[in-house]
Amino acid sequence: MILVTGGAGFIGANFVLDWLASSDEPVLNLDKLSYAGNLHNLEGLHQDPRHRFVQGDIGDSALLAGLLAEHQPRAIVHFAAESHVDRSIHGPEDFIQTNIVGTFRLLEAVRRYGAALPDRARQGLRFLQVSTDEVYGSLAPREPAFAETRAFQPNSPYSASKAASDHLVRAWHHTYGLPVLTTHCSNNYGPLQFPEKLIPLMIVNALAGQPLPVYGDGLQRRDWLYVKDHCSAIRRVLEAGQVGHSYHIGGGNEQANIDIVHSICTLLDALRPRPDGQSYLSQIAHVQDRPGHDRRYAIDARKIGRELGWQPAETWASGIRKTVQWYLEHPQWVAQVQTGAYRDWVQTCYPQVPAADAAGEIRAAGSGA
Ligand code: NAD
Ligand code: DAU
């Protein structure tokens, strides 16, 4: 059995679904069900005896000790986190609690659990920390992509909290010999992503006739990775990664945000044309930039290719098509996650974006298309 934390969120749920599609090894899924955690993501596993879901907090030491003792997992894959940069700017406290304190409590619980295991089981134990490229800060336009040797330089409360948790993971290995693996990946996209992140927000807003809020000039660059490729890379690192090492995971697909938004609009124009015949591009609205916005991320994923033979399966063209199709085919999922709390967040984050009226018409979108 493996223990997955945060397995009701975007990447965690994709990981659990993919894991159980390719293996019969059971999953214990611990998730607090924050606004980002959603049991609808795991609907297909409702009656599956290989999946055991527990609603709980990674900061709850007693719960962790009990679950580890009862289920005796051979590995812990740690996704649970507060993950949204904009939310971390509006309210960093939850990021400190979950990403730093929560990871510390989890590491301590796993250290105690591991110490009590018989030799053979202790040698096979793994703790896999799922981290991000954001811990490295921002790249200059012509700088080479981030390699595993790059020093951390986090710029947002979110990335600082992830960097802090990565340092704890490293220290628990160095000091206590905890058998850890760390992965740093670039921006994920694909099915089940909460529509606060760029790609699902653009799809959902476009279809609702709402503005497409592009921060600043839209020339910030990100390196996009299809979520199923991220999941296959994590499985590979868990299977064959060298203890104490970190591995970069990327899709080899660096693009400016504005080009991402253009691709989505073009796909929607073809797959679900607007009734008025206009392009979705007309909904683009350049809005105030994110404070401290990192200009560029790019990931050098050669180590995982060279040492573990992993490569992404999707291209940008195939991945974004699948993603847009998925959102078109799952309007109920979108409706379910757009609760009152979601609408409050949209109001807090985008006060400067003109609202759409009841007919879905934008009243005063400053088009940057
Ligand atoms: P998400 O916000 O969609 O999901 C996070 C999950 O963690 C949710 O189900 C939430 O309920 C759960 N959770 C939050 N706090 C918890 C707590 N205290 N105890 C237990 N569960 C808790 O995030 P995601 O996009 O799926 O990201 C998963 C991991 O991958 C995170 O660690 C994130 O830093 C990392 N990551 C994400 C991306 C990306 O592009 N989304 C890229 C690089 C790294
Ligand atoms: O790089 C990996 C990181 O990617 C992960 O560690 C984070 O958990 C994940 O949230 C993501 O962070 P970003 O800040 O890069 O993702 P987001 O989708 O919020 O934004 C992507 C880019 O798009 C970023 O440059 C900000 C911009 N953006 C975002 C939103 C939500 C807009 O221009 N408009 C928007 O409305």
GROMACS .gro file of C-alpha atoms and ligand atoms in nm:
model
  449
    1MET     CA    1   0.000   0.000   0.000
    2ILE     CA    2   0.104   0.360  -0.060
    3LEU     CA    3  -0.012   0.669   0.128
    4VAL     CA    4  -0.100   0.964  -0.093
    5THR     CA    5  -0.157   1.305   0.068
    6GLY     CA    6  -0.373   1.558  -0.118
    7GLY     CA    7  -0.518   1.287  -0.342
    8ALA     CA    8  -0.849   1.471  -0.391
    9GLY     CA    9  -0.681   1.772  -0.554
   10PHE     CA   10  -0.590   1.821  -0.917
   11ILE     CA   11  -0.261   1.634  -0.952
   12GLY     CA   12  -0.319   1.401  -0.656
   13ALA     CA   13  -0.653   1.275  -0.795
   14ASN     CA   14  -0.503   1.222  -1.142
   15PHE     CA   15  -0.219   1.034  -0.974
   16VAL     CA   16  -0.451   0.807  -0.771
   17LEU     CA   17  -0.668   0.733  -1.077
   18ASP     CA   18  -0.364   0.653  -1.292
   19TRP     CA   19  -0.201   0.448  -1.018
   20LEU     CA   20  -0.505   0.225  -0.975
   21ALA     CA   21  -0.548   0.197  -1.352
   22SER     CA   22  -0.200   0.053  -1.385
   23SER     CA   23  -0.148  -0.134  -1.055
   24ASP     CA   24  -0.345  -0.329  -0.798
   25GLU     CA   25  -0.146  -0.190  -0.508
   26PRO     CA   26  -0.395  -0.014  -0.276
   27VAL     CA   27  -0.390   0.358  -0.202
   28LEU     CA   28  -0.463   0.525   0.130
   29ASN     CA   29  -0.568   0.876   0.036
   30LEU     CA   30  -0.543   1.144   0.308
   31ASP     CA   31  -0.693   1.480   0.215
   32LYS     CA   32  -0.839   1.763   0.421
   33LEU     CA   33  -1.084   1.854   0.142
   34SER     CA   34  -0.998   2.222   0.134
   35TYR     CA   35  -1.174   2.431  -0.134
   36ALA     CA   36  -0.935   2.263  -0.384
   37GLY     CA   37  -1.007   1.905  -0.276
   38ASN     CA   38  -1.305   1.743  -0.437
   39LEU     CA   39  -1.438   1.390  -0.395
   40HIS     CA   40  -1.609   1.417  -0.734
   41ASN     CA   41  -1.256   1.387  -0.875
   42LEU     CA   42  -1.248   1.029  -0.743
   43GLU     CA   43  -1.602   0.925  -0.833
   44GLY     CA   44  -1.480   0.633  -1.043
   45LEU     CA   45  -1.328   0.478  -0.728
   46HIS     CA   46  -1.639   0.495  -0.513
   47GLN     CA   47  -1.678   0.118  -0.480
   48ASP     CA   48  -1.315   0.025  -0.537
   49PRO     CA   49  -1.174  -0.167  -0.237
   50ARG     CA   50  -0.820  -0.070  -0.341
   51HIS     CA   51  -0.891   0.295  -0.255
   52ARG     CA   52  -0.937   0.406   0.105
   53PHE     CA   53  -1.018   0.775   0.152
   54VAL     CA   54  -0.962   0.951   0.487
   55GLN     CA   55  -1.061   1.313   0.538
   56GLY     CA   56  -0.795   1.468   0.760
   57ASP     CA   57  -0.513   1.718   0.795
   58ILE     CA   58  -0.145   1.639   0.741
   59GLY     CA   59  -0.084   1.858   1.047
   60ASP     CA   60  -0.271   1.612   1.271
   61SER     CA   61   0.013   1.408   1.426
   62ALA     CA   62  -0.213   1.164   1.612
   63LEU     CA   63  -0.412   1.087   1.297
   64LEU     CA   64  -0.091   1.034   1.099
   65ALA     CA   65   0.060   0.801   1.360
   66GLY     CA   66  -0.260   0.593   1.370
   67LEU     CA   67  -0.289   0.568   0.990
   68LEU     CA   68   0.074   0.471   0.942
   69ALA     CA   69   0.061   0.206   1.215
   70GLU     CA   70  -0.264   0.060   1.085
   71HIS     CA   71  -0.190   0.057   0.711
   72GLN     CA   72   0.191   0.016   0.703
   73PRO     CA   73   0.246   0.191   0.367
   74ARG     CA   74   0.570   0.122   0.181
   75ALA     CA   75   0.575   0.474   0.037
   76ILE     CA   76   0.433   0.820   0.101
   77VAL     CA   77   0.366   1.046  -0.198
   78HIS     CA   78   0.317   1.397  -0.062
   79PHE     CA   79   0.101   1.625  -0.279
   80ALA     CA   80  -0.106   1.799  -0.007
   81ALA     CA   81  -0.041   2.171  -0.015
   82GLU     CA   82  -0.193   2.511  -0.060
   83SER     CA   83  -0.099   2.555  -0.425
   84HIS     CA   84  -0.228   2.884  -0.565
   85VAL     CA   85   0.016   3.178  -0.584
   86ASP     CA   86  -0.256   3.447  -0.593
   87ARG     CA   87  -0.420   3.308  -0.279
   88SER     CA   88  -0.079   3.305  -0.106
   89ILE     CA   89  -0.047   3.678  -0.178
   90HIS     CA   90  -0.395   3.753  -0.037
   91GLY     CA   91  -0.353   3.526   0.269
   92PRO     CA   92  -0.020   3.351   0.336
   93GLU     CA   93  -0.110   3.195   0.676
   94ASP     CA   94  -0.265   2.873   0.537
   95PHE     CA   95   0.046   2.823   0.323
   96ILE     CA   96   0.273   2.840   0.627
   97GLN     CA   97   0.048   2.600   0.820
   98THR     CA   98  -0.001   2.333   0.555
   99ASN     CA   99   0.311   2.357   0.342
  100ILE     CA  100   0.564   2.408   0.621
  101VAL     CA  101   0.411   2.296   0.952
  102GLY     CA  102   0.205   2.021   0.788
  103THR     CA  103   0.506   1.882   0.600
  104PHE     CA  104   0.712   1.895   0.921
  105ARG     CA  105   0.446   1.692   1.110
  106LEU     CA  106   0.424   1.443   0.825
  107LEU     CA  107   0.803   1.401   0.816
  108GLU     CA  108   0.813   1.344   1.191
  109ALA     CA  109   0.532   1.088   1.177
  110VAL     CA  110   0.703   0.901   0.892
  111ARG     CA  111   1.041   0.916   1.069
  112ARG     CA  112   0.892   0.753   1.383
  113TYR     CA  113   0.702   0.499   1.176
  114GLY     CA  114   1.014   0.411   0.974
  115ALA     CA  115   1.229   0.374   1.286
  116ALA     CA  116   0.992   0.108   1.421
  117LEU     CA  117   0.983  -0.098   1.100
  118PRO     CA  118   1.180  -0.422   1.061
  119ASP     CA  119   1.506  -0.376   0.864
  120ARG     CA  120   1.379  -0.495   0.526
  121ALA     CA  121   1.065  -0.281   0.529
  122ARG     CA  122   1.265   0.019   0.652
  123GLN     CA  123   1.510  -0.014   0.363
  124GLY     CA  124   1.225  -0.018   0.109
  125LEU     CA  125   1.043   0.283   0.259
  126ARG     CA  126   1.023   0.601   0.047
  127PHE     CA  127   0.898   0.955   0.110
  128LEU     CA  128   0.838   1.139  -0.217
  129GLN     CA  129   0.805   1.517  -0.192
  130VAL     CA  130   0.617   1.675  -0.482
  131SER     CA  131   0.763   2.020  -0.532
  132THR     CA  132   0.770   2.293  -0.791
  133ASP     CA  133   1.001   2.486  -1.023
  134GLU     CA  134   0.884   2.806  -0.852
  135VAL     CA  135   1.132   2.753  -0.566
  136TYR     CA  136   1.408   2.869  -0.804
  137GLY     CA  137   1.257   3.212  -0.864
  138SER     CA  138   1.256   3.384  -1.201
  139LEU     CA  139   1.481   3.328  -1.505
  140ALA     CA  140   1.624   3.608  -1.721
  141PRO     CA  141   1.518   3.587  -2.089
  142ARG     CA  142   1.821   3.395  -2.219
  143GLU     CA  143   1.924   3.206  -1.908
  144PRO     CA  144   1.937   2.827  -1.935
  145ALA     CA  145   1.644   2.633  -1.786
  146PHE     CA  146   1.654   2.537  -1.416
  147ALA     CA  147   1.873   2.232  -1.346
  148GLU     CA  148   1.864   2.030  -1.022
  149THR     CA  149   2.183   2.207  -0.907
  150ARG     CA  150   2.022   2.553  -0.913
  151ALA     CA  151   2.001   2.745  -0.581
  152PHE     CA  152   1.657   2.822  -0.440
  153GLN     CA  153   1.539   3.184  -0.471
  154PRO     CA  154   1.163   3.179  -0.403
  155ASN     CA  155   0.971   3.503  -0.457
  156SER     CA  156   0.610   3.445  -0.348
  157PRO     CA  157   0.468   3.330  -0.014
  158TYR     CA  158   0.364   3.009  -0.193
  159SER     CA  159   0.707   2.933  -0.339
  160ALA     CA  160   0.881   3.031  -0.013
  161SER     CA  161   0.659   2.786   0.176
  162LYS     CA  162   0.733   2.508  -0.076
  163ALA     CA  163   1.107   2.585  -0.061
  164ALA     CA  164   1.091   2.569   0.319
  165SER     CA  165   0.922   2.229   0.304
  166ASP     CA  166   1.183   2.104   0.052
  167HIS     CA  167   1.458   2.211   0.292
  168LEU     CA  168   1.288   2.019   0.574
  169VAL     CA  169   1.268   1.709   0.353
  170ARG     CA  170   1.637   1.740   0.268
  171ALA     CA  171   1.731   1.786   0.635
  172TRP     CA  172   1.525   1.484   0.746
  173HIS     CA  173   1.724   1.278   0.497
  174HIS     CA  174   2.062   1.423   0.590
  175THR     CA  175   2.012   1.417   0.967
  176TYR     CA  176   1.781   1.121   1.028
  177GLY     CA  177   1.843   0.914   0.717
  178LEU     CA  178   1.480   0.934   0.602
  179PRO     CA  179   1.473   0.781   0.250
  180VAL     CA  180   1.343   1.079   0.054
  181LEU     CA  181   1.301   1.164  -0.313
  182THR     CA  182   1.205   1.513  -0.435
  183THR     CA  183   1.052   1.611  -0.769
  184HIS     CA  184   1.028   1.966  -0.905
  185CYS     CA  185   0.791   2.010  -1.194
  186SER     CA  186   0.671   2.293  -1.411
  187ASN     CA  187   0.311   2.415  -1.456
  188ASN     CA  188   0.065   2.128  -1.491
  189TYR     CA  189  -0.254   2.136  -1.696
  190GLY     CA  190  -0.520   1.877  -1.779
  191PRO     CA  191  -0.849   1.736  -1.648
  192LEU     CA  192  -0.969   1.813  -1.293
  193GLN     CA  193  -0.774   2.137  -1.246
  194PHE     CA  194  -0.957   2.389  -1.028
  195PRO     CA  195  -1.059   2.692  -1.239
  196GLU     CA  196  -0.848   2.940  -1.042
  197LYS     CA  197  -0.536   2.844  -1.242
  198LEU     CA  198  -0.466   3.000  -1.583
  199ILE     CA  199  -0.575   2.731  -1.829
  200PRO     CA  200  -0.904   2.611  -1.672
  201LEU     CA  201  -0.993   2.968  -1.574
  202MET     CA  202  -0.960   3.078  -1.936
  203ILE     CA  203  -1.169   2.785  -2.067
  204VAL     CA  204  -1.443   2.829  -1.808
  205ASN     CA  205  -1.458   3.209  -1.842
  206ALA     CA  206  -1.457   3.190  -2.222
  207LEU     CA  207  -1.755   2.953  -2.224
  208ALA     CA  208  -1.941   3.169  -1.970
  209GLY     CA  209  -1.893   3.482  -2.181
  210GLN     CA  210  -1.670   3.633  -1.910
  211PRO     CA  211  -1.349   3.834  -1.956
  212LEU     CA  212  -1.022   3.642  -1.988
  213PRO     CA  213  -0.798   3.823  -1.737
  214VAL     CA  214  -0.436   3.831  -1.857
  215TYR     CA  215  -0.197   3.974  -1.598
  216GLY     CA  216   0.011   4.270  -1.720
  217ASP     CA  217   0.152   4.235  -2.071
  218GLY     CA  218   0.095   3.856  -2.077
  219LEU     CA  219   0.454   3.795  -2.183
  220GLN     CA  220   0.545   3.599  -1.869
  221ARG     CA  221   0.664   3.253  -1.966
  222ARG     CA  222   0.581   2.912  -1.815
  223ASP     CA  223   0.680   2.558  -1.915
  224TRP     CA  224   0.363   2.348  -1.949
  225LEU     CA  225   0.340   1.979  -1.850
  226TYR     CA  226   0.037   1.758  -1.912
  227VAL     CA  227  -0.075   1.621  -1.574
  228LYS     CA  228  -0.074   1.253  -1.681
  229ASP     CA  229   0.291   1.294  -1.783
  230HIS     CA  230   0.366   1.434  -1.440
  231CYS     CA  231   0.198   1.129  -1.283
  232SER     CA  232   0.398   0.883  -1.492
  233ALA     CA  233   0.720   1.064  -1.396
  234ILE     CA  234   0.637   1.041  -1.025
  235ARG     CA  235   0.566   0.668  -1.060
  236ARG     CA  236   0.903   0.626  -1.230
  237VAL     CA  237   1.092   0.826  -0.964
  238LEU     CA  238   0.923   0.624  -0.689
  239GLU     CA  239   1.019   0.303  -0.863
  240ALA     CA  240   1.381   0.378  -0.952
  241GLY     CA  241   1.487   0.720  -0.818
  242GLN     CA  242   1.802   0.740  -0.610
  243VAL     CA  243   1.732   0.816  -0.244
  244GLY     CA  244   1.829   1.172  -0.149
  245HIS     CA  245   1.815   1.293  -0.512
  246SER     CA  246   1.588   1.544  -0.674
  247TYR     CA  247   1.447   1.513  -1.025
  248HIS     CA  248   1.308   1.779  -1.256
  249ILE     CA  249   0.993   1.702  -1.456
  250GLY     CA  250   0.892   1.918  -1.750
  251GLY     CA  251   0.698   1.905  -2.073
  252GLY     CA  252   0.961   2.087  -2.285
  253ASN     CA  253   0.697   2.339  -2.373
  254GLU     CA  254   0.782   2.694  -2.272
  255GLN     CA  255   0.535   2.960  -2.388
  256ALA     CA  256   0.419   3.312  -2.309
  257ASN     CA  257   0.088   3.332  -2.122
  258ILE     CA  258  -0.074   3.534  -2.398
  259ASP     CA  259   0.008   3.260  -2.650
  260ILE     CA  260  -0.150   3.001  -2.418
  261VAL     CA  261  -0.468   3.209  -2.405
  262HIS     CA  262  -0.466   3.249  -2.782
  263SER     CA  263  -0.434   2.869  -2.830
  264ILE     CA  264  -0.732   2.809  -2.602
  265CYS     CA  265  -0.946   3.069  -2.782
  266THR     CA  266  -0.856   2.923  -3.121
  267LEU     CA  267  -0.945   2.570  -3.009
  268LEU     CA  268  -1.275   2.685  -2.861
  269ASP     CA  269  -1.356   2.879  -3.179
  270ALA     CA  270  -1.326   2.547  -3.365
  271LEU     CA  271  -1.487   2.315  -3.109
  272ARG     CA  272  -1.764   2.536  -2.961
  273PRO     CA  273  -1.802   2.853  -3.174
  274ARG     CA  274  -1.967   3.151  -3.006
  275PRO     CA  275  -2.329   3.194  -3.116
  276ASP     CA  276  -2.255   3.551  -3.236
  277GLY     CA  277  -1.978   3.424  -3.467
  278GLN     CA  278  -1.709   3.634  -3.292
  279SER     CA  279  -1.382   3.482  -3.172
  280TYR     CA  280  -1.325   3.415  -2.801
  281LEU     CA  281  -1.014   3.632  -2.848
  282SER     CA  282  -1.243   3.934  -2.813
  283GLN     CA  283  -1.293   3.841  -2.444
  284ILE     CA  284  -0.924   3.893  -2.355
  285ALA     CA  285  -0.883   4.167  -2.093
  286HIS     CA  286  -0.538   4.276  -1.977
  287VAL     CA  287  -0.559   4.343  -1.602
  288GLN     CA  288  -0.326   4.459  -1.326
  289ASP     CA  289  -0.021   4.237  -1.287
  290ARG     CA  290   0.031   3.995  -0.997
  291PRO     CA  291   0.256   4.155  -0.729
  292GLY     CA  292   0.611   4.016  -0.748
  293HIS     CA  293   0.515   3.817  -1.058
  294ASP     CA  294   0.795   3.583  -1.173
  295ARG     CA  295   0.871   3.657  -1.536
  296ARG     CA  296   0.994   3.321  -1.658
  297TYR     CA  297   1.023   2.955  -1.556
  298ALA     CA  298   1.174   2.677  -1.767
  299ILE     CA  299   1.273   2.331  -1.653
  300ASP     CA  300   1.570   2.123  -1.761
  301ALA     CA  301   1.438   1.765  -1.737
  302ARG     CA  302   1.740   1.588  -1.886
  303LYS     CA  303   1.838   1.409  -1.563
  304ILE     CA  304   1.515   1.209  -1.534
  305GLY     CA  305   1.540   1.123  -1.905
  306ARG     CA  306   1.902   1.014  -1.881
  307GLU     CA  307   1.888   0.827  -1.549
  308LEU     CA  308   1.533   0.692  -1.539
  309GLY     CA  309   1.436   0.687  -1.906
  310TRP     CA  310   1.126   0.905  -1.858
  311GLN     CA  311   0.988   1.127  -2.136
  312PRO     CA  312   0.656   1.310  -2.163
  313ALA     CA  313   0.403   1.139  -2.390
  314GLU     CA  314   0.195   1.447  -2.482
  315THR     CA  315   0.285   1.741  -2.700
  316TRP     CA  316   0.131   2.080  -2.627
  317ALA     CA  317  -0.106   2.038  -2.923
  318SER     CA  318  -0.234   1.697  -2.806
  319GLY     CA  319  -0.246   1.790  -2.435
  320ILE     CA  320  -0.432   2.119  -2.471
  321ARG     CA  321  -0.685   1.961  -2.710
  322LYS     CA  322  -0.758   1.684  -2.457
  323THR     CA  323  -0.786   1.942  -2.181
  324VAL     CA  324  -1.028   2.171  -2.365
  325GLN     CA  325  -1.235   1.865  -2.469
  326TRP     CA  326  -1.249   1.747  -2.107
  327TYR     CA  327  -1.386   2.081  -1.983
  328LEU     CA  328  -1.638   2.090  -2.268
  329GLU     CA  329  -1.758   1.741  -2.172
  330HIS     CA  330  -1.776   1.808  -1.795
  331PRO     CA  331  -1.991   2.118  -1.738
  332GLN     CA  332  -2.134   1.957  -1.422
  333TRP     CA  333  -1.792   1.918  -1.265
  334VAL     CA  334  -1.730   2.287  -1.333
  335ALA     CA  335  -2.066   2.385  -1.185
  336GLN     CA  336  -1.999   2.173  -0.874
  337VAL     CA  337  -1.669   2.346  -0.796
  338GLN     CA  338  -1.806   2.696  -0.861
  339THR     CA  339  -1.958   2.731  -0.516
  340GLY     CA  340  -2.029   3.054  -0.329
  341ALA     CA  341  -1.673   3.046  -0.192
  342TYR     CA  342  -1.539   3.025  -0.547
  343ARG     CA  343  -1.740   3.327  -0.655
  344ASP     CA  344  -1.617   3.525  -0.350
  345TRP     CA  345  -1.260   3.443  -0.447
  346VAL     CA  346  -1.310   3.561  -0.805
  347GLN     CA  347  -1.441   3.892  -0.669
  348THR     CA  348  -1.136   3.932  -0.440
  349CYS     CA  349  -0.882   3.840  -0.703
  350TYR     CA  350  -1.020   4.022  -1.006
  351PRO     CA  351  -1.198   4.335  -0.876
  352GLN     CA  352  -1.073   4.528  -1.178
  353VAL     CA  353  -1.222   4.288  -1.433
  354PRO     CA  354  -1.555   4.408  -1.570
  355ALA     CA  355  -1.837   4.169  -1.482
  356ALA     CA  356  -2.053   4.001  -1.743
  357ASP     CA  357  -2.423   4.069  -1.737
  358ALA     CA  358  -2.688   3.799  -1.711
  359ALA     CA  359  -2.679   3.736  -2.086
  360GLY     CA  360  -2.307   3.668  -2.063
  361GLU     CA  361  -2.215   3.985  -2.252
  362ILE     CA  362  -1.906   4.168  -2.134
  363ARG     CA  363  -1.994   4.525  -2.049
  364ALA     CA  364  -1.655   4.695  -2.090
  365ALA     CA  365  -1.376   4.451  -2.156
  366GLY     CA  366  -1.048   4.627  -2.236
  367SER     CA  367  -0.950   4.390  -2.514
  368GLY     CA  368  -0.581   4.326  -2.558
  369ALA     CA  369  -0.625   4.078  -2.837
  370NAD     P1  370  -0.449   2.143  -0.546
  370NAD     O1  371  -0.459   2.274  -0.474
  370NAD     O2  372  -0.537   2.116  -0.663
  370NAD     O3  373  -0.472   2.022  -0.443
  370NAD     C1  374  -0.417   2.022  -0.315
  370NAD     C2  375  -0.488   1.914  -0.235
  370NAD     O4  376  -0.431   1.912  -0.101
  370NAD     C3  377  -0.638   1.940  -0.217
  370NAD     O5  378  -0.711   1.822  -0.240
  370NAD     C4  379  -0.650   1.984  -0.071
  370NAD     O6  380  -0.776   1.948  -0.013
  370NAD     C5  381  -0.536   1.908  -0.008
  370NAD     N1  382  -0.489   1.972   0.116
  370NAD     C6  383  -0.462   2.104   0.135
  370NAD     N2  384  -0.421   2.124   0.262
  370NAD     C7  385  -0.421   2.003   0.324
  370NAD     C8  386  -0.389   1.960   0.454
  370NAD     N3  387  -0.348   2.047   0.548
  370NAD     N4  388  -0.401   1.827   0.484
  370NAD     C9  389  -0.444   1.739   0.389
  370NAD     N5  390  -0.478   1.775   0.265
  370NAD    C10  391  -0.466   1.906   0.231
  370NAD     O7  392  -0.294   2.130  -0.584
  370NAD     P2  393  -0.227   2.062  -0.710
  370NAD     O8  394  -0.220   2.160  -0.820
  370NAD     O9  395  -0.288   1.930  -0.730
  370NAD    O10  396  -0.077   2.045  -0.654
  370NAD    C11  397  -0.040   1.926  -0.584
  370NAD    C12  398   0.106   1.940  -0.543
  370NAD    O11  399   0.187   1.961  -0.658
  370NAD    C13  400   0.134   2.059  -0.451
  370NAD    O12  401   0.228   2.018  -0.355
  370NAD    C14  402   0.192   2.165  -0.543
  370NAD    O13  403   0.281   2.250  -0.473
  370NAD    C15  404   0.266   2.079  -0.643
  370NAD     N6  405   0.282   2.137  -0.775
  370NAD    C16  406   0.173   2.177  -0.848
  370NAD    C17  407   0.191   2.227  -0.977
  370NAD    C18  408   0.074   2.270  -1.063
  370NAD    O14  409   0.097   2.320  -1.173
  370NAD     N7  410  -0.049   2.253  -1.021
  370NAD    C19  411   0.320   2.239  -1.031
  370NAD    C20  412   0.429   2.203  -0.951
  370NAD    C21  413   0.409   2.149  -0.825
  371DAU     O1  414   0.536   2.646  -1.186
  371DAU     C1  415   0.465   2.553  -1.109
  371DAU     C2  416   0.352   2.624  -1.037
  371DAU     O2  417   0.254   2.650  -1.135
  371DAU     C3  418   0.293   2.543  -0.922
  371DAU     O3  419   0.391   2.525  -0.823
  371DAU     C4  420   0.171   2.613  -0.863
  371DAU     O4  421   0.109   2.531  -0.765
  371DAU     C5  422   0.072   2.638  -0.975
  371DAU     O5  423  -0.037   2.714  -0.925
  371DAU     C6  424   0.139   2.716  -1.089
  371DAU     O6  425   0.174   2.851  -1.048
  371DAU     P1  426   0.155   2.974  -1.148
  371DAU     O7  427   0.144   3.099  -1.071
  371DAU     O8  428   0.257   2.971  -1.256
  371DAU     O9  429   0.013   2.929  -1.213
  371DAU     P2  430  -0.120   3.010  -1.249
  371DAU    O10  431  -0.205   2.918  -1.328
  371DAU    O11  432  -0.179   3.078  -1.130
  371DAU    O12  433  -0.063   3.121  -1.347
  371DAU     C7  434   0.007   3.087  -1.465
  371DAU     C8  435   0.051   3.216  -1.532
  371DAU    O13  436  -0.063   3.284  -1.580
  371DAU     C9  437   0.120   3.313  -1.437
  371DAU    O14  438   0.221   3.382  -1.507
  371DAU    C10  439   0.010   3.409  -1.396
  371DAU    C11  440  -0.078   3.414  -1.520
  371DAU     N1  441  -0.222   3.435  -1.496
  371DAU    C12  442  -0.285   3.355  -1.406
  371DAU    C13  443  -0.419   3.369  -1.380
  371DAU    C14  444  -0.489   3.282  -1.279
  371DAU    C15  445  -0.292   3.532  -1.568
  371DAU    O15  446  -0.233   3.604  -1.652
  371DAU     N2  447  -0.424   3.547  -1.542
  371DAU    C16  448  -0.491   3.472  -1.449
  371DAU    O16  449  -0.612   3.494  -1.430
   0.00000   0.00000   0.00000
